[in-house]
XYZ file of C-alpha atoms in Angstrom:
740
model
C 0.027 0.304 0.170
C 3.268 2.326 0.622
C 4.400 1.817 -2.317
C 1.200 2.463 -4.771
C 0.950 5.790 -2.525
C 4.400 6.738 -3.616
C 3.445 6.008 -6.583
C 0.572 8.046 -6.840
C 2.225 10.914 -5.472
C 4.779 10.919 -8.389
C 1.667 10.812 -11.041
C -0.103 14.055 -9.396
C 3.862 15.839 -9.668
C 3.934 15.608 -13.017
C 0.157 16.336 -13.402
C -0.354 19.808 -15.534
C -2.369 22.834 -14.729
C -5.087 21.712 -16.645
C -5.210 18.766 -15.160
C -5.224 19.496 -11.859
C -9.101 19.054 -12.300
C -8.912 15.589 -12.613
C -9.884 14.057 -9.394
C -6.742 12.547 -7.279
C -8.659 9.241 -7.439
C -10.910 8.671 -10.825
C -11.095 5.156 -12.436
C -8.179 5.720 -15.086
C -5.457 6.047 -12.177
C -5.875 5.984 -8.446
C -8.274 2.365 -8.478
C -7.298 1.213 -12.226
C -4.600 -1.277 -10.597
C -6.565 -1.946 -7.702
C -9.549 -2.795 -9.414
C -7.995 -4.873 -12.614
C -5.453 -6.454 -9.814
C -9.383 -7.644 -8.411
C -11.754 -8.247 -11.623
C -8.935 -10.135 -13.139
C -9.285 -7.385 -16.594
C -5.635 -6.761 -17.041
C -4.119 -8.003 -20.318
C -0.547 -8.723 -20.233
C -0.387 -6.899 -16.966
C -2.451 -8.589 -14.604
C -2.178 -12.801 -14.086
C -5.483 -14.757 -13.189
C -6.513 -15.819 -9.906
C -5.644 -11.622 -8.385
C -1.638 -11.923 -9.040
C -0.400 -8.673 -9.458
C 2.069 -8.973 -12.542
C 5.305 -6.899 -12.516
C 5.105 -5.225 -15.717
C 2.582 -2.729 -15.258
C 2.874 0.290 -18.080
C -0.561 -0.741 -20.129
C -2.148 1.131 -17.272
C -0.597 3.908 -18.118
C -2.629 6.981 -18.922
C -3.308 8.207 -22.446
C -4.278 11.377 -24.129
C -4.708 8.990 -27.279
C -4.358 5.305 -28.802
C -0.504 6.694 -30.101
C -0.078 6.399 -25.871
C -0.685 2.927 -26.232
C 0.199 -0.092 -27.718
C -0.235 -1.676 -31.489
C -3.451 -4.148 -29.573
C -4.780 -1.706 -27.421
C -6.892 1.543 -27.199
C -6.986 5.080 -25.295
C -10.296 4.553 -23.216
C -10.984 6.739 -20.380
C -7.277 8.189 -20.686
C -6.092 4.360 -20.119
C -4.603 2.390 -22.013
C -7.301 -1.041 -22.791
C -6.757 -4.221 -24.684
C -9.289 -3.644 -27.976
C -9.655 -7.530 -27.512
C -10.704 -6.979 -24.243
C -14.080 -8.838 -22.997
C -16.740 -9.334 -25.874
C -15.541 -7.270 -28.007
C -16.608 -9.807 -30.764
C -19.200 -12.013 -30.071
C -22.436 -13.697 -32.899
C -21.341 -14.718 -35.996
C -17.581 -13.233 -35.932
C -15.846 -14.162 -32.516
C -12.865 -13.898 -33.907
C -10.854 -11.317 -32.872
C -7.438 -9.570 -33.972
C -6.057 -6.448 -33.056
C -5.199 -4.329 -35.784
C -4.304 -0.528 -35.780
C -5.495 0.035 -32.048
C -9.048 -1.470 -33.693
C -10.746 -4.825 -33.310
C -11.389 -7.189 -36.261
C -13.896 -9.147 -35.577
C -13.389 -12.248 -38.342
C -16.278 -15.668 -38.218
C -14.995 -19.128 -38.293
C -16.045 -22.072 -39.697
C -18.034 -23.177 -36.119
C -19.541 -19.116 -35.457
C -21.543 -19.429 -38.874
C -25.857 -20.484 -38.972
C -26.099 -23.802 -40.522
C -26.298 -23.267 -44.439
C -23.352 -20.693 -44.237
C -20.084 -20.595 -44.124
C -16.831 -18.456 -43.080
C -15.755 -16.575 -46.303
C -12.917 -15.239 -47.015
C -13.307 -11.537 -45.767
C -14.066 -13.040 -42.486
C -18.111 -12.884 -42.417
C -20.215 -15.849 -42.972
C -21.293 -16.225 -46.282
C -24.087 -18.528 -48.059
C -22.866 -22.354 -48.944
C -23.435 -24.165 -52.296
C -26.199 -26.152 -52.788
C -25.366 -29.420 -51.613
C -22.797 -28.303 -48.948
C -23.130 -29.590 -45.850
C -22.259 -26.515 -43.992
C -23.585 -27.106 -40.546
C -26.659 -28.575 -41.946
C -28.359 -30.983 -39.267
C -28.067 -34.753 -39.585
C -28.535 -35.662 -43.699
C -29.365 -32.306 -44.335
C -27.522 -30.125 -46.973
C -27.389 -26.793 -48.517
C -29.612 -25.341 -50.152
C -27.749 -22.274 -51.846
C -29.937 -19.749 -49.895
C -28.718 -19.625 -46.353
C -30.830 -22.837 -45.147
C -31.538 -26.589 -45.004
C -32.990 -29.249 -46.951
C -32.902 -32.995 -47.495
C -32.513 -34.489 -50.540
C -34.389 -37.695 -52.164
C -38.179 -38.810 -52.058
C -40.046 -37.498 -48.606
C -42.912 -40.700 -49.349
C -42.735 -43.061 -46.605
C -44.534 -46.396 -46.867
C -47.985 -46.766 -44.850
C -46.643 -47.012 -40.741
C -43.844 -43.843 -41.265
C -43.597 -40.566 -41.384
C -40.579 -38.265 -42.550
C -38.350 -36.486 -40.581
C -36.223 -33.688 -42.200
C -33.721 -33.600 -39.176
C -32.638 -37.267 -40.527
C -33.874 -37.034 -43.891
C -35.371 -40.450 -43.843
C -38.683 -42.089 -42.944
C -39.200 -43.118 -38.968
C -42.093 -45.016 -37.402
C -44.884 -43.276 -35.880
C -45.457 -43.623 -32.086
C -47.262 -47.397 -31.669
C -51.029 -46.200 -32.081
C -51.034 -43.114 -33.798
C -53.175 -42.539 -37.308
C -50.740 -41.463 -39.279
C -50.811 -42.999 -42.668
C -52.118 -45.988 -41.950
C -54.975 -47.388 -44.525
C -58.539 -48.133 -43.272
C -58.605 -48.654 -39.352
C -55.160 -49.720 -38.890
C -52.812 -48.078 -36.765
C -48.756 -47.763 -36.291
C -47.252 -50.683 -34.508
C -44.425 -48.337 -33.426
C -41.926 -50.548 -35.330
C -42.715 -49.436 -38.924
C -45.711 -51.110 -39.797
C -49.631 -51.216 -39.554
C -51.721 -53.490 -37.384
C -54.859 -54.035 -36.823
C -56.401 -53.372 -32.932
C -58.954 -56.291 -32.419
C -60.709 -57.990 -35.339
C -64.401 -57.351 -36.133
C -66.415 -59.611 -36.399
C -67.805 -59.901 -40.073
C -71.099 -60.592 -41.507
C -72.197 -63.118 -44.034
C -71.067 -61.484 -47.448
C -68.045 -60.331 -45.905
C -64.390 -60.717 -45.842
C -61.795 -59.272 -42.986
C -59.108 -57.136 -44.879
C -56.147 -57.544 -42.437
C -54.975 -54.609 -44.339
C -57.153 -52.213 -44.216
C -58.733 -53.551 -40.555
C -62.077 -53.594 -41.954
C -65.013 -56.022 -43.593
C -65.121 -55.677 -47.087
C -67.843 -56.978 -49.307
C -67.332 -60.175 -50.824
C -67.168 -60.278 -54.632
C -70.259 -60.180 -56.150
C -72.215 -63.846 -57.028
C -69.083 -65.638 -56.029
C -69.641 -67.505 -52.790
C -66.672 -69.432 -53.260
C -64.164 -67.173 -52.439
C -66.382 -65.562 -48.780
C -65.090 -65.908 -45.518
C -68.190 -65.650 -44.419
C -70.691 -67.249 -47.096
C -74.295 -66.494 -47.558
C -77.086 -68.677 -46.648
C -77.938 -71.478 -48.966
C -79.922 -69.920 -52.247
C -78.369 -66.491 -51.703
C -75.052 -65.153 -52.875
C -73.525 -61.979 -52.278
C -74.269 -58.601 -53.520
C -70.834 -56.795 -53.386
C -72.001 -54.531 -51.548
C -71.352 -56.241 -47.851
C -74.978 -57.771 -48.333
C -76.503 -61.188 -49.325
C -78.949 -61.596 -51.475
C -81.294 -63.604 -53.845
C -79.778 -63.619 -57.426
C -81.428 -65.418 -60.551
C -77.730 -65.202 -61.540
C -74.659 -63.984 -60.384
C -72.087 -64.870 -63.366
C -72.455 -66.246 -66.893
C -71.589 -69.949 -65.651
C -75.273 -69.542 -63.379
C -77.058 -69.748 -66.963
C -77.105 -72.759 -69.235
C -75.728 -72.584 -72.494
C -76.645 -70.370 -75.056
C -77.464 -68.164 -72.250
C -75.552 -65.438 -70.416
C -76.779 -63.025 -67.181
C -78.074 -60.097 -67.507
C -77.361 -57.191 -64.546
C -75.516 -59.903 -62.705
C -75.906 -60.281 -59.077
C -78.597 -57.521 -59.288
C -82.001 -58.104 -58.181
C -83.144 -57.571 -61.497
C -80.538 -60.090 -63.010
C -82.119 -62.720 -64.814
C -80.669 -65.491 -67.932
C -81.651 -64.315 -71.471
C -80.500 -65.977 -75.143
C -77.392 -64.931 -76.719
C -76.827 -63.259 -79.637
C -77.626 -65.321 -82.926
C -74.317 -66.566 -83.996
C -71.660 -65.569 -81.439
C -69.789 -67.970 -79.309
C -71.282 -66.429 -76.131
C -71.378 -69.378 -73.354
C -71.585 -71.991 -76.036
C -68.828 -75.109 -75.379
C -66.193 -74.873 -78.243
C -67.050 -75.658 -81.774
C -70.591 -74.091 -81.734
C -72.640 -71.319 -81.865
C -75.686 -68.930 -80.493
C -78.580 -70.231 -82.257
C -80.373 -66.547 -80.521
C -82.503 -68.870 -78.974
C -81.039 -69.634 -75.327
C -79.412 -72.220 -76.958
C -76.305 -73.701 -78.895
C -76.159 -75.919 -81.946
C -72.849 -77.098 -84.038
C -72.792 -75.192 -87.856
C -72.447 -78.082 -90.361
C -69.619 -75.749 -91.684
C -67.057 -73.427 -91.684
C -64.043 -71.922 -93.001
C -61.968 -74.439 -90.947
C -64.233 -76.973 -91.484
C -65.001 -77.778 -94.851
C -68.252 -79.842 -96.255
C -67.580 -83.549 -98.320
C -66.475 -83.537 -101.517
C -69.688 -82.427 -104.018
C -70.860 -80.054 -101.639
C -70.479 -76.889 -100.067
C -71.188 -74.414 -97.566
C -73.961 -72.043 -97.109
C -73.941 -69.186 -94.644
C -70.558 -70.412 -93.387
C -69.607 -69.921 -89.832
C -73.136 -68.949 -89.048
C -75.176 -71.149 -86.580
C -77.712 -72.425 -89.168
C -74.698 -72.922 -92.187
C -74.944 -76.123 -93.824
C -74.125 -78.285 -96.858
C -75.493 -77.679 -99.882
C -74.909 -79.651 -103.284
C -72.404 -78.146 -105.840
C -73.651 -77.176 -108.671
C -74.408 -79.716 -111.562
C -70.872 -79.142 -113.740
C -68.937 -77.143 -111.297
C -66.421 -78.269 -109.846
C -66.675 -77.050 -106.085
C -64.010 -79.182 -104.411
C -63.883 -82.408 -106.167
C -61.050 -83.920 -106.662
C -58.900 -82.698 -110.147
C -60.634 -84.501 -112.998
C -63.778 -84.722 -111.180
C -67.192 -82.472 -111.372
C -70.170 -82.203 -109.417
C -73.484 -83.303 -110.239
C -75.773 -81.550 -108.816
C -76.567 -84.310 -106.192
C -74.212 -83.915 -103.412
C -71.691 -86.575 -105.823
C -68.782 -86.599 -107.364
C -68.605 -88.080 -111.088
C -65.609 -88.052 -113.599
C -66.658 -87.169 -117.205
C -65.939 -90.139 -120.082
C -63.473 -87.922 -121.573
C -61.512 -84.095 -121.363
C -60.320 -84.540 -124.776
C -59.925 -87.234 -127.744
C -56.937 -89.182 -125.847
C -59.277 -90.708 -123.530
C -60.922 -92.245 -125.951
C -60.169 -95.249 -128.328
C -58.831 -95.591 -131.284
C -60.986 -94.242 -134.273
C -63.181 -92.350 -131.454
C -63.357 -88.353 -130.640
C -64.179 -86.865 -126.888
C -67.382 -85.149 -127.480
C -68.404 -81.652 -125.107
C -65.067 -82.829 -123.181
C -64.925 -81.406 -119.519
C -68.418 -81.778 -119.296
C -71.102 -84.104 -117.626
C -72.800 -84.563 -120.868
C -68.682 -85.450 -122.450
C -68.762 -89.131 -124.284
C -66.794 -90.688 -126.940
C -68.003 -90.801 -130.311
C -66.808 -93.045 -132.953
C -65.823 -90.653 -135.502
C -67.298 -90.581 -139.338
C -66.570 -93.611 -142.042
C -63.457 -92.473 -144.210
C -62.542 -89.326 -141.763
C -59.229 -88.804 -140.460
C -59.744 -89.421 -136.609
C -57.524 -88.238 -134.679
C -57.328 -91.256 -132.537
C -56.202 -93.535 -135.645
C -52.825 -94.487 -136.358
C -50.831 -92.755 -138.831
C -52.137 -93.572 -142.386
C -55.366 -95.069 -141.045
C -58.572 -93.432 -141.448
C -61.983 -94.191 -139.422
C -64.232 -96.856 -140.086
C -67.303 -94.837 -138.811
C -67.525 -98.127 -135.974
C -65.225 -96.885 -133.646
C -62.148 -98.645 -135.413
C -59.582 -97.692 -137.661
C -58.542 -99.475 -141.359
C -56.140 -98.717 -143.818
C -57.009 -96.691 -146.541
C -56.834 -98.161 -149.909
C -53.638 -98.807 -151.297
C -54.931 -100.471 -154.645
C -58.150 -99.819 -156.232
C -57.707 -103.073 -158.905
C -56.153 -106.847 -158.573
C -53.966 -105.000 -161.745
C -52.479 -102.501 -159.423
C -51.888 -104.135 -157.017
C -49.782 -107.168 -158.813
C -48.170 -105.097 -160.529
C -47.393 -102.654 -157.465
C -46.181 -105.439 -155.587
C -43.474 -107.494 -155.513
C -42.997 -111.282 -156.659
C -46.831 -111.310 -155.851
C -48.787 -113.675 -157.230
C -52.198 -112.631 -157.397
C -54.624 -110.214 -155.157
C -58.280 -110.035 -153.555
C -60.584 -108.059 -152.396
C -61.048 -107.271 -148.913
C -64.465 -106.527 -147.202
C -63.191 -102.382 -147.300
C -63.503 -102.849 -150.998
C -59.777 -102.539 -151.404
C -57.473 -104.464 -153.288
C -54.300 -106.258 -151.423
C -51.597 -108.950 -152.300
C -53.077 -112.758 -151.503
C -50.123 -114.654 -152.738
C -46.336 -114.841 -153.476
C -44.039 -116.166 -156.133
C -42.269 -119.488 -155.708
C -39.373 -118.979 -153.147
C -41.026 -115.981 -151.433
C -44.096 -116.117 -148.616
C -46.337 -113.428 -148.037
C -45.238 -111.026 -145.253
C -48.425 -108.283 -144.225
C -49.577 -106.571 -147.693
C -45.925 -107.336 -149.395
C -43.590 -110.528 -150.206
C -40.627 -111.394 -148.999
C -37.789 -114.183 -150.069
C -37.826 -117.143 -148.011
C -33.975 -116.615 -146.835
C -35.716 -113.592 -144.486
C -36.850 -116.566 -142.569
C -33.502 -118.565 -142.764
C -30.558 -118.840 -144.383
C -31.107 -122.386 -145.251
C -34.892 -122.264 -146.521
C -35.465 -123.039 -149.887
C -39.668 -122.992 -150.152
C -41.525 -121.186 -147.402
C -45.187 -119.675 -146.409
C -46.725 -117.061 -144.321
C -46.313 -120.058 -141.250
C -42.342 -120.282 -142.210
C -39.882 -122.841 -143.918
C -41.357 -125.473 -145.516
C -38.435 -126.630 -147.620
C -34.898 -126.474 -147.133
C -31.164 -127.002 -148.414
C -29.413 -130.312 -148.451
C -28.126 -131.555 -144.473
C -30.933 -129.650 -143.174
C -34.643 -130.342 -142.655
C -38.219 -128.667 -142.404
C -38.933 -128.167 -138.848
C -41.677 -126.388 -137.266
C -40.921 -123.859 -139.921
C -37.512 -123.837 -139.296
C -33.987 -125.079 -141.258
C -32.720 -127.943 -138.141
C -29.189 -129.281 -139.548
C -29.295 -133.091 -139.278
C -25.459 -133.263 -139.163
C -25.099 -135.020 -135.501
C -21.953 -134.840 -133.258
C -19.466 -137.952 -132.629
C -21.805 -139.990 -129.823
C -25.267 -138.631 -131.537
C -27.241 -139.243 -135.185
C -30.499 -138.112 -136.640
C -33.473 -139.096 -135.879
C -36.372 -138.710 -138.630
C -39.117 -139.470 -135.914
C -38.105 -137.453 -133.516
C -36.969 -135.085 -135.794
C -33.840 -134.250 -134.046
C -29.907 -135.851 -132.685
C -30.097 -138.296 -130.307
C -26.871 -140.224 -128.260
C -25.736 -143.176 -128.836
C -25.506 -146.043 -125.891
C -22.337 -145.782 -123.894
C -20.734 -143.287 -126.507
C -18.949 -140.116 -125.290
C -16.431 -138.193 -126.720
C -14.999 -136.263 -123.765
C -15.598 -136.794 -120.214
C -17.913 -134.894 -119.232
C -19.987 -136.949 -121.376
C -19.698 -140.062 -118.697
C -20.467 -140.160 -115.253
C -18.382 -138.934 -112.446
C -16.438 -142.050 -111.261
C -16.211 -142.747 -115.391
C -13.794 -142.688 -118.277
C -14.131 -141.673 -121.899
C -11.612 -144.156 -123.559
C -12.094 -145.099 -127.394
C -15.502 -143.725 -127.643
C -16.351 -145.419 -124.700
C -17.392 -144.391 -121.150
C -15.704 -146.957 -118.437
C -15.167 -147.260 -115.060
C -12.495 -145.972 -113.056
C -10.354 -148.514 -111.251
C -7.601 -146.860 -108.303
C -4.786 -148.917 -107.280
C -3.402 -147.035 -105.296
C -4.768 -147.263 -100.955
C -6.622 -143.989 -99.920
C -8.106 -143.478 -103.358
C -11.255 -143.514 -104.906
C -12.517 -142.519 -108.589
C -14.168 -138.749 -108.430
C -14.251 -136.167 -110.831
C -13.155 -138.608 -113.577
C -9.862 -139.326 -111.717
C -8.659 -141.313 -109.370
C -8.445 -139.030 -106.110
C -7.451 -138.874 -102.454
C -10.278 -139.963 -99.802
C -10.523 -137.219 -97.071
C -9.151 -138.904 -93.511
C -7.799 -141.927 -94.895
C -3.969 -142.268 -94.326
C -1.210 -145.336 -95.574
C 1.021 -143.883 -92.402
C 1.488 -142.738 -89.424
C 3.636 -140.398 -90.726
C -0.242 -139.097 -92.222
C -1.560 -138.674 -89.512
C -0.925 -135.762 -86.328
C 1.776 -136.422 -83.999
C -0.551 -137.724 -81.343
C -2.387 -140.225 -83.734
C -1.305 -143.103 -85.532
C -2.816 -145.218 -88.706
C -5.042 -147.535 -88.007
C -7.249 -149.771 -90.634
C -6.578 -146.267 -93.175
C -8.011 -143.812 -90.269
C -6.338 -141.695 -88.317
C -6.811 -142.611 -84.617
C -6.051 -141.188 -81.393
C -2.964 -143.207 -79.182
C -4.379 -144.863 -76.086
C -1.290 -144.160 -73.363
C -1.214 -145.769 -70.363
C -0.812 -142.977 -67.061
C 2.895 -141.310 -66.772
C 3.384 -141.826 -70.466
C 1.985 -139.290 -73.285
C 1.411 -139.548 -77.671
C 4.808 -138.157 -79.106
C 5.630 -138.855 -82.708
C 2.986 -141.418 -83.095
C 3.876 -143.575 -79.882
C 3.955 -143.292 -76.245
C 6.777 -142.281 -74.233
C 7.262 -142.030 -71.003
C 6.547 -138.477 -68.640
C 9.440 -137.673 -66.668
C 9.420 -137.810 -62.811
C 5.474 -139.590 -63.333
C 4.812 -142.494 -61.242
C 1.945 -145.121 -60.707
C 3.773 -146.951 -57.336
C 6.273 -146.175 -54.855
C 8.631 -149.050 -56.311
C 8.922 -146.663 -58.922
C 10.232 -143.650 -56.571
C 13.560 -143.757 -54.225
C 13.276 -145.346 -50.975
C 12.503 -142.412 -49.573
C 10.007 -141.198 -51.333
C 6.264 -142.011 -52.441
C 4.122 -141.756 -55.635
C 1.399 -139.110 -55.098
C -0.736 -138.125 -57.469
C 1.540 -139.578 -60.163
C 4.636 -137.387 -58.857
C 7.701 -138.892 -56.537
C 7.931 -136.912 -53.246
C 9.837 -137.034 -50.476
C 8.653 -138.928 -47.214
C 7.228 -136.268 -44.482
C 8.721 -138.257 -41.653
C 9.644 -136.345 -37.517
C 12.481 -138.186 -37.267
C 13.546 -136.246 -34.151
C 10.962 -138.562 -32.586
C 12.253 -141.311 -33.723
C 11.040 -142.215 -36.650
C 13.211 -143.108 -40.422
C 11.832 -143.639 -43.443
C 11.938 -147.356 -44.387
C 10.155 -148.666 -47.460
C 8.866 -145.406 -48.337
C 6.884 -144.861 -45.158
C 8.003 -143.439 -41.948
C 8.800 -145.627 -39.098
C 9.691 -145.849 -35.815
C 13.882 -146.632 -35.898
C 13.650 -150.066 -33.446
C 11.121 -150.886 -31.137
C 10.969 -149.945 -27.517
C 12.707 -151.878 -25.009
C 11.044 -155.506 -24.093
C 9.317 -154.985 -27.528
C 10.165 -157.295 -30.820
C 9.391 -157.457 -34.283
C 10.678 -160.646 -34.572
C 9.402 -163.740 -32.575
C 8.830 -164.504 -28.864
C 9.344 -168.203 -27.798
C 9.677 -169.014 -31.191
C 6.552 -167.315 -32.185
C 5.371 -163.928 -34.283
C 4.107 -161.828 -31.491
C 0.661 -161.073 -32.597
C -2.428 -160.678 -30.640
C -3.302 -164.673 -31.273
C -0.269 -165.574 -30.066
C -0.646 -163.642 -26.821
C -3.982 -164.684 -26.370
C -3.319 -168.534 -27.026
C -0.436 -168.019 -24.103
C -3.120 -166.797 -21.981
C -0.962 -163.609 -22.265
C -2.476 -159.753 -23.133
C -1.103 -158.665 -26.376
C 0.721 -154.910 -26.352
C 1.534 -153.016 -28.956
C 3.910 -150.002 -29.785
C 4.454 -149.302 -32.955
C 5.464 -150.546 -36.374
C 9.635 -151.075 -37.157
C 10.288 -151.356 -40.462
C 6.269 -152.803 -40.920
C 6.713 -155.243 -38.655
C 4.219 -154.537 -35.399
C 6.567 -153.895 -32.264
C 4.856 -155.934 -29.588
C 4.827 -158.254 -26.563
C 2.588 -160.571 -24.484
C 1.922 -159.407 -20.840
C 0.343 -161.281 -17.865
C -3.598 -160.714 -17.818
C -3.469 -161.958 -14.234
C -5.638 -165.199 -15.404
C -4.928 -168.759 -16.271
C -7.624 -168.844 -18.905
C -8.022 -167.003 -22.340
C -9.885 -163.822 -22.437
C -13.408 -163.168 -22.507
C -13.114 -160.339 -25.051
C -10.508 -161.053 -28.019
C -8.697 -158.908 -29.409
C -9.573 -157.512 -32.388
C -6.151 -155.924 -33.466
C -2.466 -156.720 -32.658
C -1.426 -153.719 -34.727
C -2.822 -150.397 -36.848
C -2.879 -152.586 -40.135
C -5.034 -154.789 -38.252
C -7.797 -152.093 -38.602
C -10.013 -151.053 -41.556
C -8.814 -147.935 -43.571
C -9.442 -144.623 -41.372
C -9.602 -146.402 -38.159
C -6.607 -146.943 -35.694
C -5.795 -149.862 -33.204
C -6.813 -148.765 -30.010
C -7.350 -149.840 -26.128
C -5.133 -152.727 -25.838
C -6.099 -154.617 -29.112
C -9.968 -154.776 -28.015
C -10.994 -152.176 -30.548
C -10.423 -150.337 -33.689
C -11.319 -146.802 -33.134
C -12.108 -143.324 -35.663
C -9.357 -141.995 -36.273
C -8.950 -138.044 -36.411
C -9.130 -135.982 -39.548
C -5.888 -135.554 -41.150
C -4.354 -138.782 -39.969
C -2.081 -141.361 -41.953
C 0.705 -143.011 -40.341
C 2.416 -144.371 -43.274
C 2.606 -140.640 -44.408
C 3.926 -139.854 -40.429
C 0.931 -138.356 -38.694
C -0.804 -140.069 -36.055
C -1.361 -143.889 -36.799
C -4.772 -143.742 -38.493
C -4.133 -147.230 -41.378
C -4.568 -145.051 -44.692
C -3.962 -145.594 -48.036
C -0.807 -143.706 -49.466
C -1.560 -140.086 -50.606
C -4.726 -140.135 -48.930
C -5.811 -138.918 -45.053
C -8.272 -139.762 -42.775
C -12.000 -138.047 -43.605
C -12.134 -138.332 -39.187
C -15.747 -140.218 -39.676
C -14.343 -143.773 -40.683
C -13.075 -142.711 -43.918
C -9.804 -141.963 -46.184
C -10.068 -139.316 -49.060
C -6.948 -138.027 -51.462
C -9.410 -134.708 -50.829
C -8.753 -134.177 -47.234
C -4.798 -132.342 -46.265
C -2.549 -133.985 -43.540
C -3.556 -132.372 -39.576
C -7.228 -132.372 -41.072
C -6.305 -128.625 -43.396
C -8.413 -127.583 -45.999
C -7.423 -127.286 -49.280
C -6.572 -123.811 -50.962
C -6.681 -122.903 -54.800
C -3.693 -122.456 -56.684
C -4.625 -119.574 -59.462
C -1.099 -120.089 -60.873
C -1.855 -123.743 -61.663
C -5.399 -123.416 -61.854
C -5.721 -126.349 -59.019
C -6.613 -127.125 -55.746
C -4.082 -128.270 -53.511
C -2.997 -128.761 -49.834
C -1.480 -125.659 -48.056
């Protein structure tokens, strides 16, 4: 405060006399700083929050703007900012200090909608279509306003919002633009309140939410049909009608004033299709008729359509003599028939006739006048007058005829009064109306008639008007009774004159005798007989010549026919003895004997047998006798066997504790005592069925089966069974079934 008083005193000392009148504590001096600090209105000199800035020259007193800075002005003898509080407002809020004055300009945000900030700092109108602060989807209209582009029509249940430039839903329940009695559903559509109950003859329109009349006269499409005997009247009521549509009337009738109280069925206009079935027309009396003819339905041949295309159209006969619809070349006879005229030109008539009234119903072929040059007569002939033609007279006298006809000896008059040659000189015959030499008939003819030759030159004879040579070939001679050459008996001039098995020799046919084997007569010579042979070389390699025929060579097993004889097949066998001692013959092949030597067996004599009898067993004799079941029984002993050795049973007699023979005799002492498919069991008291796939000789268990077979397991042996009961498999390469 002390500093402020000191500053104020200094100012007062410098004031001029004129300024002495200014109050000591006016706003321009004493309270300026305090006010500025308190109000926070000093621009560059004071800070915010009541804090005084050190620089305070802006508060200097002034007499004019020139005493202040460029951004200040002198106001009430003090320098203040030209862009102070509320210096620029409204559409030009942007303040700029220029030459101690505030210059106000617009901003992009200060201009009203439809305006924009111009280059001079003022708001100017936007061009049409620019956004320019317009709300929503609106754009500038070019006149300082905003508007929405596009159509503003909205569907039912929606209204146009100029702010959004789009259709928006009415509030639910508002009528808006919903049709009929419907209201807005609040979602952009329309809805009905509670549906009404419609009367008979009415339908509910869910779009308009109201009852509407059914189609007049149509009960079928009515939700609330009218009672029996009534129909919708189209006004929402039911009425009794004589007819509602043409279908309610009969064929040939139509409904007048349909579905009204004055409705009635009336006759259709005559000759119209109206309600008639297809192809029929109304007769004008309430009925329909089928026209007998029309432009598309022709009448039968000989008839024509009268009143075509009308209900009373009918087919009537074509006028006589007219062609009408008759086929080409025919004419109508006026009675409904088509007839063909007898002729239409002379060419339709026979010789000597001409066509009169050609091409009409009266046309007829009539005889040409006698002697006339009839068009249908051949050239040089004239009409007879009776429907024929004749040659015009060449000669009218006998003298003229004879002199005018070469070699003619006589002339006669015919029925037409003309003369013609009737006889010819010797050596000539009558040929038409003239005479021709006999040589014309045959070069060897010497006398003739119109029927042919009657005499011939020497060496020829007239036969049936022809000259036939009487000179016959070597094996034939002339026969006058037959008037022909006849063959001499057994005569020939070549082989062709003889039979197929003969030859011509010295003019005689003789039988051929063949002295070569397999040759027989044929084709006039000896030919080899097909299929015949004289030596093996003439037969195939697997055939031989026997009794003059090639027959197959029959070979035993393990042999095949080759070069006409049987030769052995390599590695083929029929019995074990044809194989090595360690092999056996199986399926005609020598194969190794299968034997388990690790279990005390060995191969002997083509079979697998024990290598030796166990201790206590023997293979030969016991007490000088062969050890067999019968021997042991005779000794009041039981026989016990234990396999084979070299094909001989290994056995021994054991005590049975009895001094007499066993009550039940033993049936076997070895497996060989049992039949095929069985093995000795139970101490020799029974032969039991072997299990499948067993064969003692092959080294598989103890079954007594022939070589190459195995037990079936049912008391038999078969080559179709494999060792140990395994099944055969098919070998595709060999095309055979075999054991695995």
